[in-house]
Amino acid sequence: MLNETLNWRLQYKPEAIRWEDIAQEAETGKIYRANYCDKLGRPVLVMRPGLQNTNSPTGQIKYLVYCIENAIMNMARNQEQMVWLVDFQGWTMASISVKVTKETANILQEHYPERLGIGILYNPPKIFESFWTMVKPFLEPKTHKKMKFVYSDDPKSMTVVEEIFDLNVLDVAFGGRSAAGFNYKAYAQQMKEEDVKRLNYVRSGCSSPYSYPSSSLSESQREAMDLDRDSNASNEGRLSAVEEQVQQAS
């Protein structure tokens, strides 16, 4: 799996994705990194599939990868996982395809293993059960166990939210007390600034192109990674290209 992930990163180049590449995908706030963490300090990706605004599976997956990379970059040093908070308001069977869901599961499980701490499926409609039946086979048992169904009218299931989040910072849409919501203009500016921050991250210790990407690997993957000196040298050119791309965007 490690070699496959490294090869995928070399080909897909997730660290080179810039805000300008995926800005259209972000317009509705269908995925964004929240301005708060959970009680364990894990960054939170808010997902609202009911706000799907494009028909491009390629663009949708690219934006998801961008958001995952951004969440990882913003993790505390002692943290390796994130939380997915999925709001199903406005969701229909047309909101997301089985193809995109399958690809999402593949990327998460194959290239970001153990990065998901927990996934909260908040108020999924009855019809979602049919969709879940179709996509459940794509999920590994350990991933499936991390997905928690939570309903606002079920006090017992809401305890999951209360145990994980500080309700004072959690969005009211999820039973919290914050009305901050999503502001596209402000978020776009934040992401552009963090693209520059990512370049600085790459520059900070780049004996190989994996100095930044390796942070996207779990601890067990990093321990297993043993790149020889020749491999490092051969990839320095790609690192320079990534730096130049991000530099131009800034």
XYZ file of N, CA and C in Angstrom, residues 54-159:
318
model
N -21.493 20.981 -8.979
C -20.833 20.655 -10.244
C -21.180 19.226 -10.655
N -20.867 18.928 -11.917
C -21.129 17.588 -12.443
C -19.843 16.852 -12.794
N -18.718 17.390 -12.368
C -17.429 16.805 -12.727
C -16.872 15.935 -11.600
N -16.904 14.614 -11.764
C -16.297 13.743 -10.743
C -14.830 14.076 -10.509
N -14.113 14.422 -11.575
C -12.693 14.753 -11.450
C -12.492 15.970 -10.563
N -13.292 17.006 -10.808
C -13.185 18.219 -10.012
C -13.614 18.002 -8.574
N -14.635 17.207 -8.369
C -15.125 16.931 -7.020
C -14.081 16.188 -6.194
N -13.443 15.196 -6.804
C -12.407 14.434 -6.100
C -11.184 15.314 -5.841
N -10.821 16.132 -6.808
C -9.669 17.009 -6.619
C -9.902 17.956 -5.445
N -11.120 18.476 -5.323
C -11.415 19.379 -4.215
C -11.377 18.636 -2.884
N -11.888 17.420 -2.861
C -11.823 16.620 -1.639
C -10.375 16.401 -1.217
N -9.522 16.038 -2.166
C -8.112 15.813 -1.858
C -7.476 17.101 -1.342
N -7.795 18.218 -1.968
C -7.271 19.513 -1.525
C -7.655 19.767 -0.068
N -8.907 19.496 0.268
C -9.385 19.719 1.639
C -8.709 18.781 2.631
N -8.516 17.529 2.245
C -7.828 16.581 3.128
C -6.397 17.028 3.369
N -5.697 17.410 2.296
C -4.323 17.875 2.435
C -4.250 19.099 3.345
N -5.205 20.009 3.173
C -5.224 21.219 3.992
C -5.470 20.893 5.459
N -6.372 19.960 5.716
C -6.650 19.558 7.096
C -5.415 18.951 7.739
N -4.700 18.121 6.986
C -3.495 17.485 7.506
C -2.424 18.529 7.804
N -2.280 19.494 6.907
C -1.275 20.530 7.107
C -1.543 21.329 8.386
N -2.809 21.429 8.754
C -3.195 22.216 9.922
C -3.350 21.386 11.196
N -2.919 20.143 11.151
C -2.968 19.315 12.355
C -1.887 19.720 13.345
N -2.199 19.594 14.621
C -1.190 19.809 15.651
C -0.135 18.713 15.517
N 1.039 18.966 16.043
C 2.145 18.017 15.894
C 1.817 16.630 16.455
N 1.010 16.589 17.487
C 0.701 15.301 18.120
C -0.593 14.694 17.584
N -1.107 15.253 16.495
C -2.385 14.780 15.966
C -2.209 14.205 14.566
N -2.920 13.100 14.283
C -2.806 12.468 12.972
C -4.149 12.191 12.315
N -5.238 12.559 12.989
C -6.552 12.243 12.441
C -7.435 13.481 12.336
N -8.488 13.332 11.554
C -9.455 14.403 11.367
C -10.864 13.860 11.572
N -11.818 14.767 11.610
C -13.230 14.413 11.768
C -13.985 14.881 10.533
N -14.866 14.044 10.021
C -15.762 14.440 8.941
C -17.148 14.641 9.522
N -17.697 15.818 9.303
C -19.014 16.177 9.822
C -19.922 16.416 8.624
N -20.801 15.460 8.355
C -21.597 15.475 7.116
C -23.044 15.870 7.400
N -23.453 16.995 6.829
C -24.809 17.509 6.994
C -25.649 17.109 5.775
N -26.721 16.386 6.006
C -27.522 15.878 4.887
C -28.712 16.763 4.524
N -28.764 17.959 5.034
C -29.862 18.854 4.662
C -29.837 19.102 3.152
N -30.971 18.905 2.509
C -31.073 19.116 1.070
C -30.538 17.981 0.221
N -30.091 16.893 0.865
C -29.512 15.784 0.104
C -30.587 14.991 -0.618
N -30.278 14.598 -1.863
C -31.127 13.689 -2.632
C -30.222 12.658 -3.289
N -30.801 11.670 -3.900
C -30.007 10.641 -4.575
C -29.190 11.233 -5.721
N -29.597 12.419 -6.187
C -28.879 13.063 -7.294
C -27.704 13.903 -6.805
N -27.559 14.046 -5.505
C -26.529 14.930 -4.959
C -25.116 14.421 -5.188
N -24.938 13.132 -5.164
C -23.610 12.557 -5.342
C -23.741 11.178 -5.983
N -22.809 10.867 -6.858
C -22.890 9.599 -7.582
C -22.197 8.484 -6.813
N -22.595 7.269 -7.122
C -21.941 6.105 -6.532
C -20.481 6.070 -6.958
N -20.204 6.509 -8.188
C -18.830 6.529 -8.702
C -17.938 7.409 -7.842
N -18.418 8.627 -7.538
C -17.629 9.550 -6.725
C -17.471 9.015 -5.310
N -18.530 8.419 -4.777
C -18.462 7.854 -3.428
C -17.453 6.714 -3.378
N -17.452 5.881 -4.391
C -16.502 4.764 -4.451
C -15.077 5.281 -4.526
N -14.856 6.317 -5.347
C -13.517 6.892 -5.480
C -13.086 7.562 -4.188
N -14.038 8.200 -3.505
C -13.744 8.825 -2.214
C -13.278 7.781 -1.211
N -14.004 6.666 -1.148
C -13.637 5.584 -0.231
C -12.263 5.024 -0.568
N -11.990 4.888 -1.859
C -10.705 4.339 -2.295
C -9.554 5.257 -1.893
N -9.701 6.550 -2.149
C -8.640 7.506 -1.820
C -8.416 7.559 -0.320
N -9.491 7.618 0.430
C -9.365 7.698 1.886
C -8.672 6.461 2.452
N -9.100 5.292 2.012
C -8.599 4.043 2.579
C -7.230 3.646 2.042
N -6.961 3.956 0.774
C -5.698 3.540 0.171
C -4.575 4.547 0.373
N -4.916 5.832 0.358
C -3.871 6.858 0.367
C -3.842 7.726 1.620
N -4.895 7.658 2.422
C -4.908 8.377 3.699
C -5.389 7.438 4.812
N -4.799 6.268 4.907
C -5.254 5.302 5.913
C -5.090 5.838 7.330
N -6.072 5.580 8.144
C -6.076 5.976 9.556
C -6.179 7.477 9.762
N -6.371 8.239 8.690
C -6.515 9.684 8.849
C -7.909 10.068 9.356
N -8.892 9.260 9.064
C -10.243 9.548 9.543
C -10.406 9.005 10.950
N -10.671 9.914 11.896
C -10.903 9.490 13.272
C -12.341 9.040 13.466
N -13.272 9.862 12.954
C -14.692 9.540 13.038
C -15.440 10.347 11.984
N -16.501 9.761 11.463
C -17.350 10.449 10.503
C -18.758 10.533 11.064
N -19.279 11.750 11.191
C -20.629 11.958 11.705
C -21.576 12.166 10.532
N -22.534 11.267 10.354
C -23.553 11.394 9.312
C -24.785 11.986 9.981
N -24.980 13.284 9.783
C -25.979 14.034 10.545
C -27.306 14.180 9.791
N -28.336 13.613 10.357
C -29.698 13.661 9.812
C -29.811 13.143 8.375
N -29.257 11.980 8.083
C -29.456 11.422 6.737
C -30.931 11.063 6.548
N -31.498 11.369 5.386
C -32.919 11.059 5.151
C -33.136 9.557 4.991
N -34.374 9.166 5.053
C -34.723 7.749 4.947
C -34.210 7.141 3.653
N -34.272 7.909 2.587
C -33.851 7.394 1.285
C -32.348 7.107 1.248
N -31.601 7.706 2.166
C -30.154 7.476 2.201
C -29.838 6.013 2.502
N -30.751 5.327 3.158
C -30.522 3.920 3.491
C -30.256 3.098 2.237
N -30.983 3.410 1.157
C -30.786 2.691 -0.105
C -29.405 2.988 -0.674
N -29.007 4.255 -0.610
C -27.692 4.651 -1.109
C -26.595 4.016 -0.264
N -26.783 3.994 1.050
C -25.798 3.409 1.961
C -25.618 1.922 1.680
N -26.697 1.248 1.337
C -26.624 -0.179 1.014
C -25.740 -0.409 -0.205
N -25.784 0.536 -1.168
C -24.980 0.398 -2.384
C -23.500 0.678 -2.133
N -23.204 1.642 -1.259
C -21.805 2.048 -1.074
C -21.105 1.335 0.078
N -21.865 0.744 0.957
C -21.281 0.078 2.120
C -20.233 -0.970 1.740
N -20.438 -1.746 0.664
C -19.420 -2.743 0.287
C -18.070 -2.136 -0.074
N -18.033 -0.841 -0.419
C -16.767 -0.196 -0.761
C -15.934 0.130 0.480
N -16.564 0.091 1.638
C -15.879 0.488 2.870
C -15.273 -0.706 3.586
N -14.046 -0.530 4.026
C -13.427 -1.556 4.851
C -14.133 -1.557 6.210
N -14.173 -2.706 6.890
C -14.853 -2.785 8.191
C -14.421 -1.705 9.174
N -13.123 -1.415 9.248
C -12.644 -0.420 10.205
C -13.115 0.987 9.840
N -13.276 1.245 8.531
C -13.797 2.548 8.101
C -15.285 2.638 8.394
N -15.991 1.568 8.122
C -17.424 1.527 8.362
C -17.747 1.770 9.838
N -16.931 1.219 10.721
C -17.167 1.365 12.159
C -16.989 2.804 12.627
N -16.238 3.582 11.866
C -15.997 4.976 12.245
C -17.158 5.899 11.858
N -18.055 5.419 11.037
C -19.176 6.236 10.589
C -20.335 6.128 11.576
N -20.741 7.259 12.127
C -21.797 7.297 13.138
C -23.018 8.057 12.617
N -24.169 7.404 12.674
C -25.411 8.051 12.274
C -25.967 8.827 13.462
N -26.217 10.103 13.258
C -26.700 10.974 14.327
C -27.948 11.707 13.839
N -28.975 11.718 14.694
C -30.238 12.379 14.346
C -30.585 13.411 15.404
N -30.911 14.623 14.962
C -31.175 15.719 15.889
C -32.377 15.465 16.784
N -33.302 14.590 16.348
C -34.491 14.298 17.160
C -34.313 13.045 18.016
N -33.083 12.547 18.080
C -32.772 11.367 18.883
C -31.720 11.736 19.922
N -32.116 12.059 21.136
C -31.182 12.486 22.187
C -30.037 11.503 22.404
N -30.313 10.208 22.275
C -29.273 9.216 22.500
C -28.166 9.340 21.448
N -28.545 9.480 20.187
C -27.532 9.594 19.146
C -26.817 10.946 19.221
N -27.499 11.972 19.725
C -26.885 13.296 19.840
C -25.771 13.333 20.885
N -25.737 12.340 21.753
C -24.655 12.305 22.749
C -23.300 12.139 22.071
